[in-house]
PDB file of C-alpha atoms in Angstrom:
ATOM      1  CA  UNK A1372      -1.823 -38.681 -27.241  1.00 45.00           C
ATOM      2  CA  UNK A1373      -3.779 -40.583 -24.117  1.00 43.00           C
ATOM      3  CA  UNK A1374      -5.866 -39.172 -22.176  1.00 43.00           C
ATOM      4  CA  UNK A1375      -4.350 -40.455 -18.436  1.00 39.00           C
ATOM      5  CA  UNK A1376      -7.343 -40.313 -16.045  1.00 38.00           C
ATOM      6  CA  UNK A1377      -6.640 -43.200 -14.232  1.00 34.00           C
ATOM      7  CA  UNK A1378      -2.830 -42.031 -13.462  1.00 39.00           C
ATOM      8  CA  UNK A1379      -3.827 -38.418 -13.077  1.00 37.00           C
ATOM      9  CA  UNK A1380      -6.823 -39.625 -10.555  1.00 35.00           C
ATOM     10  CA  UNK A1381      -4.035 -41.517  -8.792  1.00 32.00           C
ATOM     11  CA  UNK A1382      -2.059 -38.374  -8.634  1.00 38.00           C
ATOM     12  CA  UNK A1383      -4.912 -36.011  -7.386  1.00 37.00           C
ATOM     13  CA  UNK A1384      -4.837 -38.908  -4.593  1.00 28.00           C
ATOM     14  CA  UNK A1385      -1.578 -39.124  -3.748  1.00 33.00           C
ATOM     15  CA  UNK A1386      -1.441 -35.223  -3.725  1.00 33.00           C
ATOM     16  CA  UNK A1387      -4.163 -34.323  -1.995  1.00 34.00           C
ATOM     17  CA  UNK A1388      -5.443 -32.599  -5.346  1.00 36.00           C
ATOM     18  CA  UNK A1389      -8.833 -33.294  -7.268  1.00 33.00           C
ATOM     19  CA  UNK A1390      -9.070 -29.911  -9.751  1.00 35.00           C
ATOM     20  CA  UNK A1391      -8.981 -31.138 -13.343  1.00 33.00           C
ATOM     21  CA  UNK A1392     -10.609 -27.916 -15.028  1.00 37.00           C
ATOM     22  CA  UNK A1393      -8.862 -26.156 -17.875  1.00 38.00           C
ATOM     23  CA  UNK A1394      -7.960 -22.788 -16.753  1.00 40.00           C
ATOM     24  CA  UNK A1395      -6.540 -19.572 -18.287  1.00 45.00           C
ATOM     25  CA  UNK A1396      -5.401 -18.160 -15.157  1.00 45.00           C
ATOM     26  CA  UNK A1397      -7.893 -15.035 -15.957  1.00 41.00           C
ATOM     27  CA  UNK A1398     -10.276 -15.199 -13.098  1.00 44.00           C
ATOM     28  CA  UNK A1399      -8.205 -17.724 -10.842  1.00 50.00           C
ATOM     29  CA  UNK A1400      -6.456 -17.179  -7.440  1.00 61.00           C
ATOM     30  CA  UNK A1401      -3.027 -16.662  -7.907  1.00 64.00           C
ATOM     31  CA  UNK A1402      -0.531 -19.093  -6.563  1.00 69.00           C
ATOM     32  CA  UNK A1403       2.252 -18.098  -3.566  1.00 68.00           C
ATOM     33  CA  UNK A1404       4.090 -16.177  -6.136  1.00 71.00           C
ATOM     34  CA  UNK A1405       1.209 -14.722  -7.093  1.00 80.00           C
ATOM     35  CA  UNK A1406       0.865 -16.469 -10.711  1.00 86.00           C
ATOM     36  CA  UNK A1407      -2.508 -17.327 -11.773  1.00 90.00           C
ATOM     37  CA  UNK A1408      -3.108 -20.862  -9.922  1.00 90.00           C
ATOM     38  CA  UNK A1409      -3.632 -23.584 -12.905  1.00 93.00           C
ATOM     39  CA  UNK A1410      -2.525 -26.653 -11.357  1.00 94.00           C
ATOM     40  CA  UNK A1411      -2.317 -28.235  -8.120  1.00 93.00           C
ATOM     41  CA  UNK A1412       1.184 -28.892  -8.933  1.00 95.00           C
ATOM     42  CA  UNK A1413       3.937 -26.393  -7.565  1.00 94.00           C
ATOM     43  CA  UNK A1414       4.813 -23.170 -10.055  1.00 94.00           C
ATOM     44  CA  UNK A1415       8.230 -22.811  -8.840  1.00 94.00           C
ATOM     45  CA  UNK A1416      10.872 -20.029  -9.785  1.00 95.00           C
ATOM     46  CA  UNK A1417      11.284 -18.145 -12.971  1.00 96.00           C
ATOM     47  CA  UNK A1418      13.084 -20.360 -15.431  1.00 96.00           C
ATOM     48  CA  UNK A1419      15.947 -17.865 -16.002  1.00 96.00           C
ATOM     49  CA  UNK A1420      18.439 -20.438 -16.318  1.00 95.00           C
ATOM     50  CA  UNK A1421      16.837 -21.205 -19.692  1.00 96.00           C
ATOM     51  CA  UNK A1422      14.741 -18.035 -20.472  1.00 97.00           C
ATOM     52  CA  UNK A1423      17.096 -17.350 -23.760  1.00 97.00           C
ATOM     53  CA  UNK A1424      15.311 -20.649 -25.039  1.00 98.00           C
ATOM     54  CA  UNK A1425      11.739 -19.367 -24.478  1.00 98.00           C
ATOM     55  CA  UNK A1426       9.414 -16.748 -26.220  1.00 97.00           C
ATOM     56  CA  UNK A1427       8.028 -15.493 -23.110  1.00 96.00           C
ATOM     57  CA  UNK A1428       8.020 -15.890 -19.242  1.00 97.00           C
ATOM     58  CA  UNK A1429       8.044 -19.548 -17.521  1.00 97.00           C
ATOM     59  CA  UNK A1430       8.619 -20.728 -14.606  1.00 97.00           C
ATOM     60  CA  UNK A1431      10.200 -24.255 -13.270  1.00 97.00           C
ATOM     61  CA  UNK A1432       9.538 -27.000 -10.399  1.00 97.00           C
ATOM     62  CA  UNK A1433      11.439 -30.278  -9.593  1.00 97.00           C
ATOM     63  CA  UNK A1434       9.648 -32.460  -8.250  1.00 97.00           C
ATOM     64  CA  UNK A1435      11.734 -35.381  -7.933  1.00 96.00           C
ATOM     65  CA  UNK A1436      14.208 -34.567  -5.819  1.00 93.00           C
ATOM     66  CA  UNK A1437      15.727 -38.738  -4.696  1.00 93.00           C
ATOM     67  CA  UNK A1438      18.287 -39.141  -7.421  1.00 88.00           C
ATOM     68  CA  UNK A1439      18.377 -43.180  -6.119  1.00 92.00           C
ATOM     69  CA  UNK A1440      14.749 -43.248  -8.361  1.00 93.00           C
ATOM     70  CA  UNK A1441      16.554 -42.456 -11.143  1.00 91.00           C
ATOM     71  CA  UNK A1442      14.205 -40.182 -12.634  1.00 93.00           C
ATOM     72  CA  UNK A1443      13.513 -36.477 -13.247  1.00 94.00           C
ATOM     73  CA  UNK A1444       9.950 -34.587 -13.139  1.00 97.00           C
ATOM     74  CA  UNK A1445       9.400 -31.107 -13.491  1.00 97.00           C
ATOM     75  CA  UNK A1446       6.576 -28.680 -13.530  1.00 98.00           C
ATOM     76  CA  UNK A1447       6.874 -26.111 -16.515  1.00 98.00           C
ATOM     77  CA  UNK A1448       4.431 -23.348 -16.193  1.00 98.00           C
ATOM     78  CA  UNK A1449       3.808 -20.967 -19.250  1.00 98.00           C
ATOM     79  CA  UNK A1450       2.593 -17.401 -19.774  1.00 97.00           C
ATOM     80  CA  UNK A1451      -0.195 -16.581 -22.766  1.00 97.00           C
ATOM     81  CA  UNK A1452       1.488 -17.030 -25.780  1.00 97.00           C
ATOM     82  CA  UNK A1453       4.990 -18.421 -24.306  1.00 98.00           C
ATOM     83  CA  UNK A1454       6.320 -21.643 -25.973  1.00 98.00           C
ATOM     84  CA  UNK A1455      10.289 -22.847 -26.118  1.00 98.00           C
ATOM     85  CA  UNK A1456      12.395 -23.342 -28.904  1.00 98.00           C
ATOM     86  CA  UNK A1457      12.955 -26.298 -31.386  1.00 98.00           C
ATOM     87  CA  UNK A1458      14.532 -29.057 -29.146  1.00 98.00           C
ATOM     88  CA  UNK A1459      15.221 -32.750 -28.883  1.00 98.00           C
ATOM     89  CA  UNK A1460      16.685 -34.728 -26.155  1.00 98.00           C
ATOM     90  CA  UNK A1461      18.597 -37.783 -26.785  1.00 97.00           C
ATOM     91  CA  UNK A1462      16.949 -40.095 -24.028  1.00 97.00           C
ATOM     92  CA  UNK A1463      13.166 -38.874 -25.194  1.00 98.00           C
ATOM     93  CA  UNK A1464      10.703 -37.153 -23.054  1.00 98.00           C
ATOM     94  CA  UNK A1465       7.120 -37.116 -21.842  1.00 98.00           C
ATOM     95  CA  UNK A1466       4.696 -34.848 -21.012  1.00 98.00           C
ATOM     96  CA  UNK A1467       1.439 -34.327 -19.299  1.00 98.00           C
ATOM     97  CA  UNK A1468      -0.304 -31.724 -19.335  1.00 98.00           C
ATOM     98  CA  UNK A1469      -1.754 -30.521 -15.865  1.00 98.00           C
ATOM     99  CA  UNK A1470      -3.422 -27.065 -16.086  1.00 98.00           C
ATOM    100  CA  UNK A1471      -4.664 -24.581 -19.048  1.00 98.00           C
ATOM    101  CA  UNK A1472      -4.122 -25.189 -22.412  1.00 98.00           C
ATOM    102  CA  UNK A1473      -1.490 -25.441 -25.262  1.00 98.00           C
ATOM    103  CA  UNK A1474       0.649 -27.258 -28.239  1.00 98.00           C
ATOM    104  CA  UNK A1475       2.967 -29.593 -28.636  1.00 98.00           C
ATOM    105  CA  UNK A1476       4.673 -29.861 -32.448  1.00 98.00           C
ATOM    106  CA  UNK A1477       6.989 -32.499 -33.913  1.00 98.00           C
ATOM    107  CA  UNK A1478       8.832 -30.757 -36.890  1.00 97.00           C
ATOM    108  CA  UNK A1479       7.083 -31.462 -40.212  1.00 97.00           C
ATOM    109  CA  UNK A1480       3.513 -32.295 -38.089  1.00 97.00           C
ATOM    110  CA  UNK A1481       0.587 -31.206 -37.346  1.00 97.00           C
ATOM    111  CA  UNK A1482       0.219 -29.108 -33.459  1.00 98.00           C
ATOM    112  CA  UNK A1483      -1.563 -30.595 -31.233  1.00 98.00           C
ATOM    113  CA  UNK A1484      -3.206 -28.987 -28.891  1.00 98.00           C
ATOM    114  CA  UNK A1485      -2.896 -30.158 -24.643  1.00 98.00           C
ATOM    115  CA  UNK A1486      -5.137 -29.971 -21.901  1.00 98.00           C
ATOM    116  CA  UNK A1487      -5.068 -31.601 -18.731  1.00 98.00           C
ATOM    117  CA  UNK A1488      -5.098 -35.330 -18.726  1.00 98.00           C
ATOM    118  CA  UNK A1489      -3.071 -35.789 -21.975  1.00 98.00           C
ATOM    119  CA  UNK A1490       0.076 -37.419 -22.107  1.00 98.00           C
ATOM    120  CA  UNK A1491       2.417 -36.931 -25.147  1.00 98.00           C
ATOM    121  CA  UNK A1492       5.442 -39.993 -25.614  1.00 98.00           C
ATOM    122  CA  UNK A1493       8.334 -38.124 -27.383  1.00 98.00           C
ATOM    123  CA  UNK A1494      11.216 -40.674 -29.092  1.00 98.00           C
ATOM    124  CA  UNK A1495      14.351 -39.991 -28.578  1.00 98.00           C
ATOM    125  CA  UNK A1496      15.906 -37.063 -30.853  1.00 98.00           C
ATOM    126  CA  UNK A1497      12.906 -36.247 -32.403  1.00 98.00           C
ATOM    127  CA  UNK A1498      12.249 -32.309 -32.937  1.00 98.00           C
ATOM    128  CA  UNK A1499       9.641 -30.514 -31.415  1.00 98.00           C
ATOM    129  CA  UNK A1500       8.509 -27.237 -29.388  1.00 98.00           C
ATOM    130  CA  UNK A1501       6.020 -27.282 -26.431  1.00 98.00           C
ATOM    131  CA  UNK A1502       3.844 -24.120 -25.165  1.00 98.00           C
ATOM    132  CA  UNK A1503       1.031 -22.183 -23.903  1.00 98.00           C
ATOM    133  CA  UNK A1504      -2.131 -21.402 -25.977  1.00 98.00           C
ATOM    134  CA  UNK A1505      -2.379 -17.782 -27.028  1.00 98.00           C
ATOM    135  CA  UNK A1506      -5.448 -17.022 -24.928  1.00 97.00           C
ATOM    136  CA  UNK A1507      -4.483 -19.728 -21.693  1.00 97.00           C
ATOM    137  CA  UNK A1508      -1.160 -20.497 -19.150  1.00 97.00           C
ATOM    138  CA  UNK A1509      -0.046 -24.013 -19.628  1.00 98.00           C
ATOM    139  CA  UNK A1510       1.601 -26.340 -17.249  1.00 98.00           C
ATOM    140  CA  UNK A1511       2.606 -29.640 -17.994  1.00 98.00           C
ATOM    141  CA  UNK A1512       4.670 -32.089 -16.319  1.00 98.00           C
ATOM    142  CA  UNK A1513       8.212 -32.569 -18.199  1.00 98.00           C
ATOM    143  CA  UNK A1514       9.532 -35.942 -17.723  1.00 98.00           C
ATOM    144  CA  UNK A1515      13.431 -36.768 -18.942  1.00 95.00           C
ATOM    145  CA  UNK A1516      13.496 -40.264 -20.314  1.00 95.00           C
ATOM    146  CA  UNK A1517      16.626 -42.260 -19.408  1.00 92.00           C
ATOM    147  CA  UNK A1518      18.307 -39.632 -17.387  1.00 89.00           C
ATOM    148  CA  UNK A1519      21.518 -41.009 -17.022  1.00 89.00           C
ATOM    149  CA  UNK A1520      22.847 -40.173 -21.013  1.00 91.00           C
ATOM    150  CA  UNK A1521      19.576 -37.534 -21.943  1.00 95.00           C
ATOM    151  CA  UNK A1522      20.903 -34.395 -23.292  1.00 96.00           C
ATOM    152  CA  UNK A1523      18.803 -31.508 -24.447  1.00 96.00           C
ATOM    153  CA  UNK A1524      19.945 -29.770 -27.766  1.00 98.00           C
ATOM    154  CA  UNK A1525      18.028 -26.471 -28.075  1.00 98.00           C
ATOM    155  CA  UNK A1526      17.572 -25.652 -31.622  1.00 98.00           C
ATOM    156  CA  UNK A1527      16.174 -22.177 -33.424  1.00 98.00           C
ATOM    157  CA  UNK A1528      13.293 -20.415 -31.815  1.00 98.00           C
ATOM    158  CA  UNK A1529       9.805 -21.199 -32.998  1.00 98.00           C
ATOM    159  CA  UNK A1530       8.999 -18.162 -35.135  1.00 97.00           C
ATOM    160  CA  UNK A1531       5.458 -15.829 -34.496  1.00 97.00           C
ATOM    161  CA  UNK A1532       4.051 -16.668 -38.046  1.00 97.00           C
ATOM    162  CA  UNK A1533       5.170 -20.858 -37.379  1.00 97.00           C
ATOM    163  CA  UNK A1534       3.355 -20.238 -34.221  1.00 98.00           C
ATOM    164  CA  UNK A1535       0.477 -18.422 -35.247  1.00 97.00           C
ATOM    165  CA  UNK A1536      -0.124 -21.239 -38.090  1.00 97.00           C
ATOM    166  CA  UNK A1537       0.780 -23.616 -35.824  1.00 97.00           C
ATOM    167  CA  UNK A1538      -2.107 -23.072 -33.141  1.00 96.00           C
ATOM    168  CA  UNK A1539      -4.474 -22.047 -36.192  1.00 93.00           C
ATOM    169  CA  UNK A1540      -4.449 -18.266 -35.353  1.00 78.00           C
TER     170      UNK A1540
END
């Protein structure tokens, strides 16, 4: 895990964004679909397409959208609690987190916990889950590593008692 301040300050720029708190989406504006606002980053629509993969309620956000780049970035947004299933992609992913708190767990590790700024490098095929703290939203951006041959495999759901061990509840 690296903490990314130079590339995240470079965002901010490039955005127009400079809001780098953790927030739990408690006392926050809400965002145009009235979601508590955590990141400067877009919350997008409900991710319904892949809600049977989730625990709870999340919501999705291209943001690449120039397939000559080569390259596709997302902004997952997650409810209290809400964390995906057991998954692995065969071209590897990234993720950075950009707002609230919450885990990331490689089967047979330790959790570790996100917040914004920290960048997790996931090998190809290796299992792991990704989520929201109990008590914060979470939004992180998703990045798919080599695009072009990256499949996602979604495994068993990430039980309450893994969970709850998991984040040390």
């Amino acid at each position: 895990m690296k903490k990314l301040s130079l590339l995240l300050a470079a965002t901010a720029i490039a955005t127009g964004c400079c809001n780098q708190e953790t927030h739990t989406g408690v006392d926050n504006p809400t965002d145009p679909n009235g979601l508590p606002h955590i990141s400067d980053f877009p919350t997008g629509e409900p991710n319904d397409g892949y809600a049977e993969y989730f625990s709870g309620r999340s919501w999705l956000a291209p943001l690449t959208t120039d397939p000559r780049l080569n390259v596709l970035i997302s902004n997952v947004t997650f409810e209290l609690g809400c964390r995906n299933n057991w998954h692995r992609h065969t071209g590897g992913q990234i993720l950075i987190a950009v707002g609230g708190a919450g885990y990331y767990q490689e089967r047979g590790k330790d959790a570790v916990r996100m917040e914004p700024g920290d960048l997790i490098e996931i090998a190809p095929d290796v299992e792991h889950w990704h989520g929201a703290a109990p008590d914060s939203w979470f939004s992180h951006l998703a990045i798919a590593c080599n695009p072009q041959n990256n499949v996602n495999t979604w495994l068993e759901a990430v039980t309450d008692e893994d969970y709850e061990r998991a984040v040390g509840k």
